[in-house]
């Protein structure tokens, strides 16, 4: 079964808001050892950590994206969201949600779970 799955619009116009949702299997919820993370991979570049939310609902953001990023969720429906405002073509990337033990980790570890990723293109 799919443990985490990203969803949202795959095409966003410049200056608009990118909005994605990660749906989580209920079996993964309820452990304070893990963070719920968003990572993106622009074409031809290394993965970049965007931000994360912890078990208690506190959010943490990459310093370079903090002013434009909001992560929230972990509701009773087992979802958390990413909103990235004022997007430019440089925000084009495959976006992943993940459950990780290291908050800003961009690599896969044995205890981690990653979604399949969703392509988001910023273009007019």
Coordinates of N, CA and C in Angstrom, one line a residue:
X1 N 0.8 -1.2 0.0 CA 0.0 0.0 0.0 C 0.9 1.3 0.0
X2 N 0.3 2.3 -0.6 CA 1.0 3.6 -0.6 C 1.0 4.2 0.9
X3 N 2.2 4.5 1.4 CA 2.3 5.0 2.7 C 2.1 6.5 2.8
X4 N 2.7 7.3 1.8 CA 2.5 8.7 1.6 C 2.3 9.0 0.1
X5 N 1.4 10.0 -0.1 CA 1.1 10.3 -1.5 C 0.9 11.8 -1.6
X6 N 1.6 12.4 -2.6 CA 1.5 13.9 -2.8 C 0.4 14.1 -3.8
X7 N -0.3 15.2 -3.7 CA -1.3 15.6 -4.6 C -1.4 17.1 -4.7
X8 N -1.9 17.6 -5.9 CA -2.0 19.0 -6.1 C -1.8 19.4 -7.5
X9 N -2.0 20.7 -7.9 CA -1.8 21.1 -9.3 C -0.4 20.9 -9.7
X10 N -0.2 20.4 -10.9 CA 1.1 20.2 -11.5 C 1.6 21.4 -12.3
X11 N 0.8 22.4 -12.5 CA 1.2 23.6 -13.2 C 0.8 24.8 -12.5
X12 N 1.7 25.7 -12.2 CA 1.4 26.9 -11.4 C 2.0 28.1 -12.2
X13 N 1.3 29.2 -12.3 CA 1.8 30.3 -13.0 C 2.7 31.2 -12.1
X14 N 3.7 31.8 -12.6 CA 4.6 32.7 -11.8 C 3.8 33.7 -11.0
X15 N 4.3 33.9 -9.8 CA 3.7 34.8 -8.8 C 2.6 34.2 -8.0
X16 N 2.1 33.1 -8.4 CA 1.0 32.4 -7.7 C 1.5 31.5 -6.6
X17 N 0.6 30.8 -5.9 CA 1.0 30.0 -4.8 C 0.9 28.5 -5.2
X18 N 2.0 27.8 -4.9 CA 2.1 26.4 -5.0 C 1.5 25.8 -3.8
X19 N 0.5 24.8 -4.0 CA -0.1 24.2 -2.8 C -0.2 22.7 -3.1
X20 N 0.4 22.0 -2.2 CA 0.4 20.5 -2.2 C -0.1 19.9 -0.9
X21 N -0.6 18.7 -1.0 CA -1.1 17.9 0.1 C -0.4 16.6 0.1
X22 N 0.0 16.1 1.3 CA 0.5 14.8 1.5 C -0.5 14.0 2.3
X23 N -0.9 12.9 1.8 CA -1.8 12.0 2.5 C -1.0 10.9 3.1
X24 N -1.2 10.6 4.3 CA -0.4 9.7 5.1 C -1.2 8.5 5.5
X25 N -0.7 7.3 5.4 CA -1.3 6.1 6.0 C -1.4 6.2 7.5
X26 N -2.5 5.8 8.0 CA -2.7 6.0 9.5 C -1.7 5.1 10.3
X27 N -1.1 4.1 9.7 CA -0.2 3.3 10.4 C 1.1 4.0 10.7
X28 N 1.4 5.2 10.0 CA 2.6 5.9 10.2 C 2.5 7.0 11.3
X29 N 1.3 7.3 11.7 CA 1.0 8.4 12.6 C 1.2 8.0 14.1
X30 N 1.7 8.9 14.9 CA 1.7 8.6 16.3 C 3.0 8.3 17.0
X31 N 4.1 8.6 16.3 CA 5.4 8.4 16.8 C 6.2 9.7 16.8
X32 N 6.6 10.1 18.0 CA 7.3 11.4 18.2 C 8.7 11.4 17.7
X33 N 9.2 10.3 17.3 CA 10.6 10.2 16.8 C 10.8 10.8 15.4
X34 N 9.7 11.0 14.7 CA 9.7 11.4 13.3 C 9.2 12.8 13.0
X35 N 9.8 13.3 11.9 CA 9.3 14.6 11.3 C 8.6 14.3 10.0
X36 N 7.7 15.2 9.6 CA 7.0 15.1 8.3 C 7.6 16.2 7.4
X37 N 8.2 15.8 6.4 CA 9.1 16.7 5.6 C 8.7 16.9 4.2
X38 N 9.0 18.0 3.6 CA 8.9 18.3 2.2 C 10.3 18.5 1.6
X39 N 10.6 17.8 0.6 CA 11.8 17.9 -0.1 C 11.5 18.1 -1.6
X40 N 12.3 18.9 -2.3 CA 12.1 19.0 -3.7 C 13.4 18.8 -4.5
X41 N 13.3 18.4 -5.7 CA 14.5 18.2 -6.6 C 14.2 18.9 -7.9
X42 N 14.9 20.1 -8.1 CA 14.8 20.8 -9.4 C 15.6 20.0 -10.4
X43 N 15.2 20.1 -11.7 CA 15.9 19.4 -12.7 C 17.4 19.7 -12.7
X44 N 18.2 18.7 -12.7 CA 19.7 18.8 -12.8 C 20.3 19.2 -11.5
X45 N 19.6 19.3 -10.4 CA 20.1 19.7 -9.1 C 20.0 18.7 -8.1
X46 N 20.7 18.8 -7.0 CA 20.5 18.0 -5.8 C 19.2 18.2 -5.1
X47 N 18.7 17.2 -4.4 CA 17.5 17.5 -3.6 C 17.7 18.6 -2.6
X48 N 16.6 19.4 -2.4 CA 16.7 20.5 -1.5 C 15.6 20.3 -0.4
X49 N 15.9 20.4 0.8 CA 15.0 20.4 1.9 C 14.2 21.7 2.0
X50 N 12.9 21.6 2.0 CA 12.0 22.7 2.0 C 11.6 23.1 3.5
X51 N 11.1 22.1 4.2 CA 10.7 22.3 5.5 C 10.1 21.0 6.1
X52 N 9.6 21.1 7.4 CA 9.0 19.9 8.0 C 8.1 20.4 9.1
X53 N 7.3 19.5 9.6 CA 6.5 19.7 10.7 C 6.6 18.5 11.7
X54 N 6.7 18.7 13.0 CA 6.9 17.6 13.9 C 5.6 17.1 14.5
X55 N 5.7 16.1 15.4 CA 4.5 15.5 16.0 C 3.6 16.5 16.7
X56 N 4.2 17.5 17.3 CA 3.4 18.5 18.0 C 2.9 19.6 17.2
X57 N 3.2 19.6 15.9 CA 2.7 20.6 15.0 C 3.6 21.8 14.8
X58 N 4.8 21.8 15.4 CA 5.7 22.9 15.1 C 6.4 22.7 13.8
X59 N 6.4 23.8 13.0 CA 7.0 23.8 11.7 C 8.4 24.4 11.7
X60 N 9.2 23.9 10.7 CA 10.6 24.3 10.6 C 10.8 24.5 9.1
X61 N 11.6 25.5 8.7 CA 11.7 25.8 7.3 C 13.2 26.1 6.9
X62 N 13.5 25.8 5.7 CA 14.8 26.1 5.1 C 14.9 27.7 5.2
X63 N 16.1 28.2 5.7 CA 16.2 29.6 5.7 C 16.0 30.3 4.4
X64 N 16.4 29.7 3.3 CA 16.2 30.4 2.0 C 14.8 30.5 1.5
X65 N 13.9 29.7 2.1 CA 12.5 29.6 1.7 C 11.5 30.0 2.7
X66 N 12.0 30.3 3.9 CA 11.2 30.5 5.1 C 10.1 31.6 4.8
X67 N 10.5 32.7 4.2 CA 9.6 33.8 4.0 C 8.4 33.5 3.0
X68 N 8.5 32.4 2.3 CA 7.5 32.0 1.3 C 6.8 30.7 1.6
X69 N 7.2 30.1 2.7 CA 6.7 28.7 3.0 C 5.8 28.6 4.2
X70 N 4.8 27.8 4.1 CA 4.0 27.4 5.2 C 3.7 25.9 5.1
X71 N 4.0 25.2 6.2 CA 3.7 23.8 6.3 C 2.7 23.6 7.5
X72 N 1.6 22.9 7.3 CA 0.7 22.7 8.4 C 0.0 21.4 8.2
X73 N -0.8 21.0 9.2 CA -1.6 19.8 9.0 C -1.5 18.8 10.1
X74 N -1.3 17.5 9.8 CA -1.4 16.4 10.7 C -2.7 16.4 11.5
X75 N -3.8 16.6 10.7 CA -5.1 16.6 11.2 C -5.6 15.1 11.4
X76 N -6.9 15.0 11.8 CA -7.5 13.7 12.0 C -7.6 13.0 10.7
X77 N -7.5 13.7 9.5 CA -7.5 13.0 8.2 C -6.2 12.6 7.7
X78 N -5.1 12.7 8.6 CA -3.8 12.3 8.3 C -3.3 12.9 7.0
X79 N -3.2 14.2 7.0 CA -2.7 15.0 5.9 C -1.9 16.1 6.4
X80 N -0.9 16.6 5.6 CA -0.2 17.8 5.9 C 0.1 18.5 4.5
X81 N 0.2 19.8 4.6 CA 0.3 20.6 3.4 C 1.5 21.4 3.2
X82 N 1.8 21.8 2.0 CA 2.8 22.7 1.7 C 2.3 23.9 0.9
X83 N 2.5 25.1 1.3 CA 2.2 26.3 0.5 C 3.5 27.1 0.2
X84 N 3.8 27.4 -1.0 CA 4.9 28.2 -1.4 C 4.4 29.3 -2.2
X85 N 4.6 30.5 -1.8 CA 4.0 31.7 -2.4 C 5.0 32.3 -3.4
X86 N 4.5 33.2 -4.2 CA 5.3 34.0 -5.2 C 6.3 33.1 -5.9
X87 N 5.8 32.1 -6.6 CA 6.7 31.1 -7.2 C 7.3 31.7 -8.5
X88 N 8.4 31.2 -8.9 CA 9.1 31.6 -10.1 C 9.5 30.3 -10.8
X89 N 9.9 30.3 -12.1 CA 10.3 29.1 -12.8 C 11.4 28.3 -12.0
X90 N 12.2 29.0 -11.2 CA 13.2 28.3 -10.4 C 12.6 27.3 -9.3
X91 N 11.3 27.5 -9.1 CA 10.6 26.6 -8.1 C 10.1 25.3 -8.8
X92 N 10.3 25.2 -10.1 CA 10.0 24.0 -10.8 C 10.8 22.8 -10.3
X93 N 10.1 21.7 -9.9 CA 10.8 20.6 -9.3 C 9.9 19.4 -9.1
X94 N 10.4 18.3 -8.8 CA 9.6 17.2 -8.3 C 9.6 17.4 -6.8
X95 N 8.4 17.4 -6.2 CA 8.2 17.6 -4.8 C 7.8 16.3 -4.1
X96 N 8.5 16.0 -3.0 CA 8.3 14.8 -2.2 C 7.8 15.1 -0.8
X97 N 6.9 14.3 -0.3 CA 6.7 14.4 1.2 C 7.3 13.1 1.7
X98 N 7.7 13.2 3.0 CA 8.4 12.0 3.6 C 8.3 12.0 5.1
X99 N 8.4 10.9 5.7 CA 8.5 10.7 7.2 C 10.0 10.4 7.4
X100 N 10.7 11.2 8.2 CA 12.1 11.1 8.4 C 12.4 11.2 9.9
X101 N 13.5 10.6 10.3 CA 14.0 10.7 11.6 C 14.9 11.9 11.8
X102 N 15.6 12.4 10.7 CA 16.4 13.6 10.8 C 15.6 14.7 10.0
X103 N 15.4 15.8 10.7 CA 14.4 16.8 10.2 C 14.7 17.2 8.8
X104 N 15.9 17.6 8.5 CA 16.2 18.2 7.2 C 16.9 17.2 6.2
X105 N 16.7 15.9 6.5 CA 17.4 14.9 5.7 C 16.8 14.9 4.2
X106 N 17.7 14.8 3.3 CA 17.2 14.7 1.9 C 17.6 13.3 1.2
X107 N 18.1 12.4 2.0 CA 18.5 11.1 1.5 C 17.6 10.0 2.3
X108 N 17.5 8.9 1.6 CA 16.6 7.8 2.2 C 17.4 7.0 3.2
X109 N 16.8 6.8 4.3 CA 17.3 5.9 5.4 C 16.4 4.8 5.6
X110 N 16.8 3.7 6.3 CA 16.0 2.5 6.4 C 14.6 2.8 7.1
X111 N 14.6 3.7 8.1 CA 13.3 3.9 8.8 C 12.5 5.0 8.2
X112 N 12.9 5.6 7.0 CA 12.2 6.6 6.4 C 11.2 6.1 5.4
X113 N 10.1 6.9 5.2 CA 9.1 6.6 4.1 C 9.0 7.9 3.2
X114 N 9.0 7.6 1.9 CA 8.9 8.7 0.9 C 7.7 8.5 0.0
X115 N 7.1 9.5 -0.4 CA 6.1 9.4 -1.4 C 6.8 9.3 -2.8
X116 N 6.0 9.1 -3.8 CA 6.5 8.9 -5.2 C 7.0 10.2 -5.8
X117 N 6.6 11.3 -5.3 CA 6.9 12.6 -5.8 C 5.9 13.1 -6.8
X118 N 5.7 14.4 -6.9 CA 4.8 15.0 -7.9 C 5.6 16.1 -8.6
X119 N 5.5 16.1 -9.9 CA 6.1 17.1 -10.8 C 5.3 18.4 -10.7
X120 N 5.9 19.5 -10.3 CA 5.3 20.8 -10.4 C 6.1 21.7 -11.3
X121 N 5.4 22.3 -12.3 CA 6.1 23.2 -13.2 C 5.5 24.6 -13.0
X122 N 6.4 25.6 -12.9 CA 6.0 27.0 -12.8 C 6.2 27.6 -14.2
X123 N 5.2 28.0 -14.9 CA 5.3 28.5 -16.2 C 4.0 29.3 -16.5
X124 N 4.2 30.4 -17.3 CA 3.1 31.2 -17.8 C 2.5 30.7 -19.1

